[in-house]
Short mmCIF file of C-alpha atoms in Angstrom, two decimals:
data_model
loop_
_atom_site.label_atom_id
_atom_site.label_comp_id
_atom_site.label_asym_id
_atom_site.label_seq_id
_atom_site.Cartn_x
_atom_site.Cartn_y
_atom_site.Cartn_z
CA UNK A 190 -4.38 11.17 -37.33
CA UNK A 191 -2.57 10.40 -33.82
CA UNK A 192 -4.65 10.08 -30.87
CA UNK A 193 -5.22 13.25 -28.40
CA UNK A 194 -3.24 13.79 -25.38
CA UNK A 195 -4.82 12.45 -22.16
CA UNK A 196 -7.69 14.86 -21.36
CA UNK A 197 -6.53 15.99 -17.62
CA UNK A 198 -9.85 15.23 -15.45
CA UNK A 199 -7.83 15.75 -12.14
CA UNK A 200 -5.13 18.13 -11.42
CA UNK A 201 -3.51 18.78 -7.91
CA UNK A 202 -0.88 21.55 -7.05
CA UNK A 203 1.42 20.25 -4.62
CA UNK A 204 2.39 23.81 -3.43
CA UNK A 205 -1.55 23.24 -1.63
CA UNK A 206 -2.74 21.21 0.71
CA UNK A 207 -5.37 18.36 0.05
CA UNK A 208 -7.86 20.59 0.87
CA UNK A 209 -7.41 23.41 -0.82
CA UNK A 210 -7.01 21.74 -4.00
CA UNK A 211 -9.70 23.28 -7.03
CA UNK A 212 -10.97 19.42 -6.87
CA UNK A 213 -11.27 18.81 -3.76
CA UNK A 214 -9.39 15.26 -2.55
CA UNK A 215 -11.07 12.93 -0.14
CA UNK A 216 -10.18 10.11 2.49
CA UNK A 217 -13.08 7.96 2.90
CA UNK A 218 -15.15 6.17 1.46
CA UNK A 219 -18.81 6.73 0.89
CA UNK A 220 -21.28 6.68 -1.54
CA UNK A 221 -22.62 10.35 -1.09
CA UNK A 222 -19.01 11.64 -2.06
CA UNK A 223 -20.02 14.05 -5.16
CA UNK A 224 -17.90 12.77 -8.28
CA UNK A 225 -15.70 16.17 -9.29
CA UNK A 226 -15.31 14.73 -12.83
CA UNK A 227 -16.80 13.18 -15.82
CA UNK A 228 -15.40 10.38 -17.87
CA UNK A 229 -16.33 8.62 -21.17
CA UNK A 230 -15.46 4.56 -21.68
CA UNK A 231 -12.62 4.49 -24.23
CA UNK A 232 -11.38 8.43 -23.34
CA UNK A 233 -7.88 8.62 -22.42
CA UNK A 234 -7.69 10.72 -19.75
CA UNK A 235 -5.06 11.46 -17.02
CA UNK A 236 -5.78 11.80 -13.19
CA UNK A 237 -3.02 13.30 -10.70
CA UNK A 238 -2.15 12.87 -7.35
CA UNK A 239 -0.47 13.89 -4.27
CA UNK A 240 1.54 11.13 -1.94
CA UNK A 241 -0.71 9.47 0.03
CA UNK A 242 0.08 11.86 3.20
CA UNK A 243 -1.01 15.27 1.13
CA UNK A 244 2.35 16.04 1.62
CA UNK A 245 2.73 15.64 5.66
CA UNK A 246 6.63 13.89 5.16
CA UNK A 247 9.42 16.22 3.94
CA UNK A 248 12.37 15.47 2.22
CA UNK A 249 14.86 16.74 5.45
CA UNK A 250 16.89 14.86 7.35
CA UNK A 251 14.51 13.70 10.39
CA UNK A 252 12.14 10.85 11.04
CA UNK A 253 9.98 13.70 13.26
CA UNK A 254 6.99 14.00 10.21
CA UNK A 255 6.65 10.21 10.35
CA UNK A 256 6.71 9.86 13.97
CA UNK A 257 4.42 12.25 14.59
CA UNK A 258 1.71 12.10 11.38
CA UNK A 259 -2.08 12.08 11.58
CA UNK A 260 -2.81 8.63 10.22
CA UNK A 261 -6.82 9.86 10.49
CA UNK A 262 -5.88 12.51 7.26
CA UNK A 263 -5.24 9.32 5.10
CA UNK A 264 -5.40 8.77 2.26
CA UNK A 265 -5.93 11.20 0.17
CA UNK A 266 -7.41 10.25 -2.82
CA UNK A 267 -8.49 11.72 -6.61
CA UNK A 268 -11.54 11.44 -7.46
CA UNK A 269 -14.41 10.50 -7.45
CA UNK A 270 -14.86 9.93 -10.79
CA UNK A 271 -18.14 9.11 -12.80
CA UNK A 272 -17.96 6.66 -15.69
CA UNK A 273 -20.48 6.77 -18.61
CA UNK A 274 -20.89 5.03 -21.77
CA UNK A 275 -20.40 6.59 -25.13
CA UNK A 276 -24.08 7.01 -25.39
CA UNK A 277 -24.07 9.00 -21.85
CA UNK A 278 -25.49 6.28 -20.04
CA UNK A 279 -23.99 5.74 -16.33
CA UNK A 280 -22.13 2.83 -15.24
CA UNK A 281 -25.21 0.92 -13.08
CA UNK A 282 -24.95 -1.25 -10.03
CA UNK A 283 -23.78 -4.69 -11.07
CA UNK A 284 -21.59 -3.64 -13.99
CA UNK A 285 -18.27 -4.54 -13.74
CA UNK A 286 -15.90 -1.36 -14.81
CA UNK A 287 -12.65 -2.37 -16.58
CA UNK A 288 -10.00 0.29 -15.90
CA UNK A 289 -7.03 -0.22 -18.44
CA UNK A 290 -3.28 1.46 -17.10
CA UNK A 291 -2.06 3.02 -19.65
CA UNK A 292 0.90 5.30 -18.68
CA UNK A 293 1.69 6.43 -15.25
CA UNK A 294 4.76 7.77 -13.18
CA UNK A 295 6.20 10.77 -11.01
CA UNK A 296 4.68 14.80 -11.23
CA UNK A 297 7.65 16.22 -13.31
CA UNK A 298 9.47 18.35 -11.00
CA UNK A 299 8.36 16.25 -7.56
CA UNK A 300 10.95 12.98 -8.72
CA UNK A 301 11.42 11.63 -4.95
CA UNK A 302 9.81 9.55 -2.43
CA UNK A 303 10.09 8.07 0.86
CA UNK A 304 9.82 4.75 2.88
CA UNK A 305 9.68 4.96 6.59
CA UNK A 306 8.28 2.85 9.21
CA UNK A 307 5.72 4.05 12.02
CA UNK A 308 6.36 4.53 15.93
CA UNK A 309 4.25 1.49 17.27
CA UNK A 310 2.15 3.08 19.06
CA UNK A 311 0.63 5.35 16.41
CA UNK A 312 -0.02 2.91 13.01
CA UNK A 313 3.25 0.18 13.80
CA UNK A 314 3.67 -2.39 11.31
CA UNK A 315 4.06 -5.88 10.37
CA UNK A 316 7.26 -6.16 12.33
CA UNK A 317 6.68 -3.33 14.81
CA UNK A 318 7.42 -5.30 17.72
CA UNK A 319 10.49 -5.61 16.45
CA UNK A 320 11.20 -2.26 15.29
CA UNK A 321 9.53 0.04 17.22
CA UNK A 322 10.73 3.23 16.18
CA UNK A 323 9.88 5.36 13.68
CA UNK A 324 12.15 5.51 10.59
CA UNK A 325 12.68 7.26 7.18
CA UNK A 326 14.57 6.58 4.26
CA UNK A 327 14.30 8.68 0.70
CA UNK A 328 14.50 7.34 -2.47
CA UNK A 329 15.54 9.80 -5.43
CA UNK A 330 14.62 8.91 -9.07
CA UNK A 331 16.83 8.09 -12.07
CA UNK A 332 14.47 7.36 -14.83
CA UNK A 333 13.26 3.56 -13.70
CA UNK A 334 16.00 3.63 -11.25
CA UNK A 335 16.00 4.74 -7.46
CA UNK A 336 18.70 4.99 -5.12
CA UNK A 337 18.45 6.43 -0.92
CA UNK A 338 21.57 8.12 0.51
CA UNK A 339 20.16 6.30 3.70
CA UNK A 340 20.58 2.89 2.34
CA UNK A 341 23.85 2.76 0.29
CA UNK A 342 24.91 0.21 -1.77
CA UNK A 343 21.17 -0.60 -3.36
CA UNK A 344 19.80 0.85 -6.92
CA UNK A 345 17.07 -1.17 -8.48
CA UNK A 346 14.44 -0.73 -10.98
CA UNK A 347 10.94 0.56 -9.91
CA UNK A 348 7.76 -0.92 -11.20
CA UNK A 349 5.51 2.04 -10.47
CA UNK A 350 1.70 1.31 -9.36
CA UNK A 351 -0.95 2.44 -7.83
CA UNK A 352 -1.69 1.66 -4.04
CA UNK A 353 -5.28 2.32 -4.52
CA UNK A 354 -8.02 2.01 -7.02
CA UNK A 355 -11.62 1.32 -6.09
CA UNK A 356 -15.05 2.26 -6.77
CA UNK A 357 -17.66 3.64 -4.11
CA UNK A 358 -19.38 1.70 -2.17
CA UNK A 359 -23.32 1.63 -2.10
CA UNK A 360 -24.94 2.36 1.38
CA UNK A 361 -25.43 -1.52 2.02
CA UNK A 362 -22.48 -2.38 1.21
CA UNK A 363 -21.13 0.38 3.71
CA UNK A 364 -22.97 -0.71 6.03
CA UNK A 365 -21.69 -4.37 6.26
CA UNK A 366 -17.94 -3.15 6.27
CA UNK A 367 -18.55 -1.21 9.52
CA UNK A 368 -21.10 -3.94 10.91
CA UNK A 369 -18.23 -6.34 10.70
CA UNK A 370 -14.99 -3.91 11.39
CA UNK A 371 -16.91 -2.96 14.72
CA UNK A 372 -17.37 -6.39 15.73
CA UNK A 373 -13.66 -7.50 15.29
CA UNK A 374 -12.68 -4.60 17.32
CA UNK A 375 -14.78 -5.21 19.70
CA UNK A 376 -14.38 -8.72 19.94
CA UNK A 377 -10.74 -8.37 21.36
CA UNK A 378 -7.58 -9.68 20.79
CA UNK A 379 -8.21 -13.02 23.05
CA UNK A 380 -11.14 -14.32 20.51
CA UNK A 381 -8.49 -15.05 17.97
CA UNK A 382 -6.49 -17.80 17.66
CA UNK A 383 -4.06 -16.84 14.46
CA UNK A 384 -1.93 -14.07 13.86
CA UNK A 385 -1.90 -13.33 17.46
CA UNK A 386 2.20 -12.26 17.30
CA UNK A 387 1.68 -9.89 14.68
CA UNK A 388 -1.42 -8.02 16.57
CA UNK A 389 -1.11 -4.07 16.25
CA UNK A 390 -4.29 -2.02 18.06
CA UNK A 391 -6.27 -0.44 16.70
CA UNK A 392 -7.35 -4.17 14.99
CA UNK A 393 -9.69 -1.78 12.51
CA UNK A 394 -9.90 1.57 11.75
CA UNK A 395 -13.50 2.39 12.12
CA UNK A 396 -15.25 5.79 10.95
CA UNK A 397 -14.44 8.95 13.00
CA UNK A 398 -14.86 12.36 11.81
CA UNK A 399 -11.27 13.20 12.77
CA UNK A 400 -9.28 14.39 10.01
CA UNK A 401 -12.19 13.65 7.63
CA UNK A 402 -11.80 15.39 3.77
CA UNK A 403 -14.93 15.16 1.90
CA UNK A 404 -14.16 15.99 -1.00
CA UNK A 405 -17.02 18.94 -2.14
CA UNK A 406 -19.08 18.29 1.24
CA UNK A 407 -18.81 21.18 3.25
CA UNK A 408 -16.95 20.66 6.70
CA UNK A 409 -19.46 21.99 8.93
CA UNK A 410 -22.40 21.46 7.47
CA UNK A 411 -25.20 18.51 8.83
CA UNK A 412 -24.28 16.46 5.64
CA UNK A 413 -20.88 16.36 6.35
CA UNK A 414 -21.29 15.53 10.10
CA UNK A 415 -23.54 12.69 8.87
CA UNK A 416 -21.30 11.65 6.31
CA UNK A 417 -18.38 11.52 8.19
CA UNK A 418 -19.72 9.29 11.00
CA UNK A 419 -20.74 6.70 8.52
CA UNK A 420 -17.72 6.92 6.16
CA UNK A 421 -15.68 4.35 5.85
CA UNK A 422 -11.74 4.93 6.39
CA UNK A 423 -9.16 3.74 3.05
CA UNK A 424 -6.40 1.65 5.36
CA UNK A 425 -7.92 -2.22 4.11
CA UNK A 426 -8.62 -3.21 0.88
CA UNK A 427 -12.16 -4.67 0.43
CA UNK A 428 -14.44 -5.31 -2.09
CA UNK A 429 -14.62 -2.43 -4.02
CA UNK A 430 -10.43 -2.57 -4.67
CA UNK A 431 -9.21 0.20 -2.45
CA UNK A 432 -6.00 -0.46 -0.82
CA UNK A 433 -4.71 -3.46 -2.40
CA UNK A 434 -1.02 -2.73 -2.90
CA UNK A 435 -0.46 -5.21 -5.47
CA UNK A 436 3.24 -4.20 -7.15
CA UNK A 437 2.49 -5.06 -10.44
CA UNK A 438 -1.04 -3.14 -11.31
CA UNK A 439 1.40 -1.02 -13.63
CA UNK A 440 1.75 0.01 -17.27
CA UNK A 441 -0.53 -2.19 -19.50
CA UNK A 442 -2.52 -3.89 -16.64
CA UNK A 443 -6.31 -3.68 -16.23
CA UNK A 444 -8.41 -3.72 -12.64
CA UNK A 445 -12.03 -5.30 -13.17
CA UNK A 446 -13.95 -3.23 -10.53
CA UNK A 447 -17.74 -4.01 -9.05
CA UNK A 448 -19.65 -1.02 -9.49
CA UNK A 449 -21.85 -0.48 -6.67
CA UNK A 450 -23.43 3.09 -7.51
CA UNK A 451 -24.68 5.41 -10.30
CA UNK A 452 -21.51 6.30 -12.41
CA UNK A 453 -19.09 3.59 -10.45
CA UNK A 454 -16.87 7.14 -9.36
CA UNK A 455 -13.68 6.07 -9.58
CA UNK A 456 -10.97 6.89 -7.09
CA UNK A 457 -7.00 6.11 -7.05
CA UNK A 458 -4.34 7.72 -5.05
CA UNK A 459 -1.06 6.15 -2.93
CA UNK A 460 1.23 6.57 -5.58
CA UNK A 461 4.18 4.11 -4.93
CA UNK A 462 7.39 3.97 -7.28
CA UNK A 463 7.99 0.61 -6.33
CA UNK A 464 7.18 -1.70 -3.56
CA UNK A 465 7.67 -5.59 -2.19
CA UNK A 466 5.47 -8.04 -1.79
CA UNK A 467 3.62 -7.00 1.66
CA UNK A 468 4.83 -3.14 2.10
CA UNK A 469 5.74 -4.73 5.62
CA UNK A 470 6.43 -1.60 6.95
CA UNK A 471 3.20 -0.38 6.37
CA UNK A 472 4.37 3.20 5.15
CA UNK A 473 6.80 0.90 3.06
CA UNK A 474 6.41 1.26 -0.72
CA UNK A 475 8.65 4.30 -2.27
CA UNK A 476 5.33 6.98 -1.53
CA UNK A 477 5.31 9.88 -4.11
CA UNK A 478 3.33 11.90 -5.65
CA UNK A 479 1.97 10.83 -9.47
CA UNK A 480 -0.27 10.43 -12.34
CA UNK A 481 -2.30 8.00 -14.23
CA UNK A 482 -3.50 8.08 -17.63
CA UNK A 483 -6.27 5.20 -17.77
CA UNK A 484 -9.37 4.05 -19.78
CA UNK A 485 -12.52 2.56 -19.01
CA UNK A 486 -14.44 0.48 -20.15
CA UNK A 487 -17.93 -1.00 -18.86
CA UNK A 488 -19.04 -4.44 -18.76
CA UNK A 489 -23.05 -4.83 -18.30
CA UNK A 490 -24.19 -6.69 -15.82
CA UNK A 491 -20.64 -7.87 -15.49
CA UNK A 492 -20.77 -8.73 -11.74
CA UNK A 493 -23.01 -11.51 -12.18
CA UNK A 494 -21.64 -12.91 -15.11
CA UNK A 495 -18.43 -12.88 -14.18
CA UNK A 496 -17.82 -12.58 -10.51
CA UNK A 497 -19.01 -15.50 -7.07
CA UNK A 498 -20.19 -13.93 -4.19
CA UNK A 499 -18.03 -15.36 -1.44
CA UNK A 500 -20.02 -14.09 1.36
CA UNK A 501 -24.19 -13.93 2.52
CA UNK A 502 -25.24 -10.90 -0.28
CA UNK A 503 -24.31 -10.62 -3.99
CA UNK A 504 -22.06 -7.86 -2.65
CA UNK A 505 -19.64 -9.94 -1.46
CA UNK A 506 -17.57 -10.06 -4.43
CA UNK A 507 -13.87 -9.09 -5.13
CA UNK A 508 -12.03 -7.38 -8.18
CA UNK A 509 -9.93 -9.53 -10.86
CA UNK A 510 -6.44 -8.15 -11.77
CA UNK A 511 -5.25 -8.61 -14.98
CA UNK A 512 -1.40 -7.77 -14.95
CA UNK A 513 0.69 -6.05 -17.48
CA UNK A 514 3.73 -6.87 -19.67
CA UNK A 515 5.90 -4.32 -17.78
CA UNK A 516 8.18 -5.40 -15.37
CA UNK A 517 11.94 -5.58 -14.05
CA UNK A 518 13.60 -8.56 -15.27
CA UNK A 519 15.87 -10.31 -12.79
CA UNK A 520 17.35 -13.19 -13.09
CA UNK A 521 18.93 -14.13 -9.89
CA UNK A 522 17.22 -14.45 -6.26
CA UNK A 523 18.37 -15.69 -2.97
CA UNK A 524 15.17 -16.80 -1.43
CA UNK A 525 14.28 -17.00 2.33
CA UNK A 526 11.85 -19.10 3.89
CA UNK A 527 9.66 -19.00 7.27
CA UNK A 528 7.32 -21.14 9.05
CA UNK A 529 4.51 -20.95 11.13
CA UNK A 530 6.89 -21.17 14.87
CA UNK A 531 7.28 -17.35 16.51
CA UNK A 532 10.21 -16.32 17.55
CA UNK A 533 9.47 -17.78 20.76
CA UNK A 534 9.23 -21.07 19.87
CA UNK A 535 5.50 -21.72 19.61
CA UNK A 536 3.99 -23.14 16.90
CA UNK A 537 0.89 -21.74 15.10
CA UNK A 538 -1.43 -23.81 13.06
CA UNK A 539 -0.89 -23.17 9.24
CA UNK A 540 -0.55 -19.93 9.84
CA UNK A 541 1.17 -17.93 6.68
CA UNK A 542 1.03 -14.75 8.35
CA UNK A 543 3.63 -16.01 11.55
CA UNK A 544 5.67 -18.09 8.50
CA UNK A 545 5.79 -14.89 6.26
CA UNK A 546 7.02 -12.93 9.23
CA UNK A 547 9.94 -15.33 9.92
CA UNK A 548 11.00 -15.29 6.13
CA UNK A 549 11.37 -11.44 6.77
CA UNK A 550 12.82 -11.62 10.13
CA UNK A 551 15.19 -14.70 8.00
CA UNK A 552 16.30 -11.95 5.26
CA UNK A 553 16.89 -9.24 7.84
CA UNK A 554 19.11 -10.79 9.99
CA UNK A 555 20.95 -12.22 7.23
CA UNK A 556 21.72 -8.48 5.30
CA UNK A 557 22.71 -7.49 8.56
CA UNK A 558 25.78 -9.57 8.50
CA UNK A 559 26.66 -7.94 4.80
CA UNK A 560 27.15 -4.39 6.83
CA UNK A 561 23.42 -3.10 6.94
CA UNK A 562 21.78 -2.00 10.04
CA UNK A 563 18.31 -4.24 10.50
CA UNK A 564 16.31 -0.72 9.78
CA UNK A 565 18.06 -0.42 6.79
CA UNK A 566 16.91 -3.87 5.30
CA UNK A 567 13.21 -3.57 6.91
CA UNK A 568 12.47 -0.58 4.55
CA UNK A 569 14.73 -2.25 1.91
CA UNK A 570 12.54 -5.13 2.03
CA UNK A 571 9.39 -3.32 2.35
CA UNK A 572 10.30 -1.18 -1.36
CA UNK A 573 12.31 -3.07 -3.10
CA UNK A 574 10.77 -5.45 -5.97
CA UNK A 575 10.87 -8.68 -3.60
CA UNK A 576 8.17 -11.23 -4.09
CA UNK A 577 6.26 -13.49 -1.47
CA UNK A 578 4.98 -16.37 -1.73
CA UNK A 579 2.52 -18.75 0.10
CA UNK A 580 4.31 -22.16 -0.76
CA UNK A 581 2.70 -24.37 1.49
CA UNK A 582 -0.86 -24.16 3.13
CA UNK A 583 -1.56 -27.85 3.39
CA UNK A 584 1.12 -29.73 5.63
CA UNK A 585 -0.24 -29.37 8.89
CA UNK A 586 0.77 -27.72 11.20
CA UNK A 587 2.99 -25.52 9.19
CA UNK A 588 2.40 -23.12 6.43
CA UNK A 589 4.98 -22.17 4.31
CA UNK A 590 6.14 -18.99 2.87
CA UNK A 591 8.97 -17.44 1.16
CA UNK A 592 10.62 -14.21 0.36
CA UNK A 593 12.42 -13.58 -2.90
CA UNK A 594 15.23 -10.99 -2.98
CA UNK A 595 16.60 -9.83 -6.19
CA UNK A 596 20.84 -10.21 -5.93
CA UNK A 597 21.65 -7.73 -8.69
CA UNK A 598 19.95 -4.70 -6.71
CA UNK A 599 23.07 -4.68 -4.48
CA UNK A 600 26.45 -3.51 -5.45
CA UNK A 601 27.80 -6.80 -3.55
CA UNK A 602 27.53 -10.58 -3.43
CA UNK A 603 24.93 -11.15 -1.04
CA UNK A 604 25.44 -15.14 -1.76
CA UNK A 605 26.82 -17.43 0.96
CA UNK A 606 30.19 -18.79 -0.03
CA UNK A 607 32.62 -20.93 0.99
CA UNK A 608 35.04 -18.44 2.54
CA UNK A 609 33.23 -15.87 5.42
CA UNK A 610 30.77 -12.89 5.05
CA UNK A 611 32.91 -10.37 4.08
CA UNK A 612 33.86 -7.86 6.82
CA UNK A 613 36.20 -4.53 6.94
CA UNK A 614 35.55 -0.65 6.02
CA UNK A 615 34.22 -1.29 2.89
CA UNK A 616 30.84 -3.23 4.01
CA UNK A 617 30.12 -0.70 6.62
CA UNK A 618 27.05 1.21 5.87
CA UNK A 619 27.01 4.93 7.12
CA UNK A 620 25.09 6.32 6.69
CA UNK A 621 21.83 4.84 8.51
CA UNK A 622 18.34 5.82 8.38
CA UNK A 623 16.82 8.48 9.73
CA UNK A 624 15.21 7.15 12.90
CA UNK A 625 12.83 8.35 16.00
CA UNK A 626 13.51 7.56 19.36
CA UNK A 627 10.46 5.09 20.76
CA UNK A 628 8.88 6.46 24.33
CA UNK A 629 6.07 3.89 24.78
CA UNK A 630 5.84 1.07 27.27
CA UNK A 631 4.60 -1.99 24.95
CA UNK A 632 7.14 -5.06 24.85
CA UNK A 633 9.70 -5.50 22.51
CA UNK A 634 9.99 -8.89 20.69
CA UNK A 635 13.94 -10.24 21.14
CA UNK A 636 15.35 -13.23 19.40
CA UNK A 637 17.73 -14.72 21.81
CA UNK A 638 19.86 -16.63 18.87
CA UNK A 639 19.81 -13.53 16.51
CA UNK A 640 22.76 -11.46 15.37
CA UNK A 641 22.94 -8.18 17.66
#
């Protein structure tokens, strides 16, 4: 007899908002979140989602919605979900729960997304000193395909993921993430030594009861103001999953989670249709709205057997990934590298973050002599199935990384030759993205021997 369709345990109406949903969604973490379904290890079942904004960006022809969005509504998530054996017995602290991907993709009828970059001073990005505008691009679909009438010229393959899967924290283990977000806020920008070109403020997002959705806690009520103080906000990854952003959790892959509480509840949102290595634009991946059909599975006692605390409590621990046979095949890359040196000239101390950046800043510049504008390839680069690499961490003083760029995704020979870049009508690009104008004050980083 064939197997049952996935049992829907989630369902969202996109005509709603987050919060009127019949499950309620929710955008924080914490324990005390009541799960708003049940879920048996080795059930198929299907959760949906909405994009990771509820909705907030519109498919129009203005970069307004990202310019102006309430990054303290995100994300929204599905969930939580609680996770019990076949017998009926909950997932326990210290389990490890093995969530398989089985199927996943677009809400029929909602096949679009969007990439856009954020104004720098609300949310920037990795580049934002750079780009400080807000920008848009969307992406429809094609089956695996997606093209943007904002960036022509580019059609690639997605491989579709989720941006976030995690488990709940337990109140300890709360408690150490805000302990030690608080302290790097407060410790200020001056205290660090690495990264410091690619600092964006806030340096954490801590708990505030702004825009908080708490899933079946009443707004309102002395729970919920409790709750919402102490709840912990979705923007990092950490060590229950969360917001990892790793491209290839896609059909056929499996995320080993730590369960920290009674029934692990399970939640997963950011749908993304595809997305580079990074999602340097930090609203870069293709966001949509989506669905997963998954299975669980859970491993007793799995955290100590299998997982090394890196860190002073047996909390400390991360997930293990195991990725699937699906993926777009290319064959062909032009790959850029960086090192640790800033634009200005000064060199950092193995610092992958500063070499990552320049292998960006390498690729954009470069795509902008093939007829694109440098917005254009910073949300190209932030969606598009590129791959980074750390290459070198050991040859003092400078790290090494690269970033690979599939050729065939363009509908030109992006190769150098022999003869010049081409030039003329045909390269020319119209037309561009959809951008915001920027009215703050903070610097902007130039390169003096960049193309204009």
């Amino acid at each position: 007899m064939a197997p049952a369709s996935p049992r829907v345990v989630v369902k969202v109406n996109l005509k709603k908002r987050p919060w009127q949903q019949r499950q309620p969604l929710h955008n924080r973490w914490h324990p005390e979140i009541p799960s708003v379904a049940e879920v048996k290890a080795g059930e198929l079942f299907r959760v949906e989602m909405v994009d990771w904004t509820g909705g907030a960006v519109k498919d129009d022809g203005s970069a307004g919605d990202i310019k102006s969005i309430d990054l303290s509504t995100v994300h929204y998530l599905s969930g939580p979900i609680k996770v019990v054996d076949e017998d009926g017995v909950a997932a326990k602290p210290g389990d490890l729960l093995a969530v398989e991907i089985c199927n996943l993709g677009p809400l029929p009828g909602d096949e679009w997304g969007f990439t856009g970059s954020f104004d720098r001073e609300n949310g920037g990005g990795f580049l934002t000193d750079h780009f400080p505008c807000a920008t848009k691009a969307i992406w429809y679909f094609e089956g695996i395909y997606a093209y943007s009438p904002q960036i022509p010229g580019v059609r690639f393959p997605g491989l579709t993921h989720p941006g976030i899967i995690g488990t709940a924290p337990s109140k300890e283990l709360l408690r150490i993430w805000n302990e030690r977000e608080r302290q790097l806020e407060e410790s200020g920008v001056e205290s660090l030594t690495l990264c410091e070109v690619v600092h964006q403020l806030p340096l954490a997002n801590l708990p505030t009861s702004k825009g908080c959705l708490l899933g079946n806690i009443e707004e309102g009520t002395p729970e919920w103001e409790r709750v919402s103080k102490e709840a912990a906000r979705t923007i990092p990854g950490r060590e229950n999953g969360g917001n990892c952003d790793i491209k290839n959790l896609s059909r056929g892959s499996k995320i080993y989670l730590p369960v920290f509480v009674e029934g692990a509840n399970l939640s997963t949102g950011d749908m993304h249709f595809s997305q580079g290595d990074g999602e340097i634009s930090f609203c870069g991946a293709i966001e949509m709205s989506g669905f997963l059909e998954l299975k669980c599975e859970i491993i007793r006692n799995g955290m100590q057997e299998y997982l090394t605390p890196m860190g002073p409590t047996p909390l400390h621990v991360n997930p293990i990934f195991e990725i699937g046979p699906v993926e777009p095949r290319f064959s062909e890359w032009l790959v850029f590298e960086g090192i640790s040196v800033d634009e200005s000239g000064r060199q950092h101390y193995l610092d992958a973050t500063v070499a990552y950046k320049r292998a960006v800043l390498n690729a954009i510049d470069y795509l902008f002599k093939f007829g694109y504008s440098k917005e254009q390839v910073y949300l190209l680069l932030s969606c598009c199935p590129c791959e980074g690499r750390i290459s070198g961490i050991v040859d003092s003083p400078n790290a090494v990384a690269t970033l690979a760029i599939p050729t065939t995704i363009f509908d030109q020979d992006i190769r150098p030759k022999t003869r010049k870049v081409p030039a003329g009508p045909r390269i020319v690009r119209k037309p561009d993205v959809m951008k915001s104008t920027y009215d703050g004050k903070l610097p902007i980083t130039k390169n003096p021997s960049s193309s204009s």
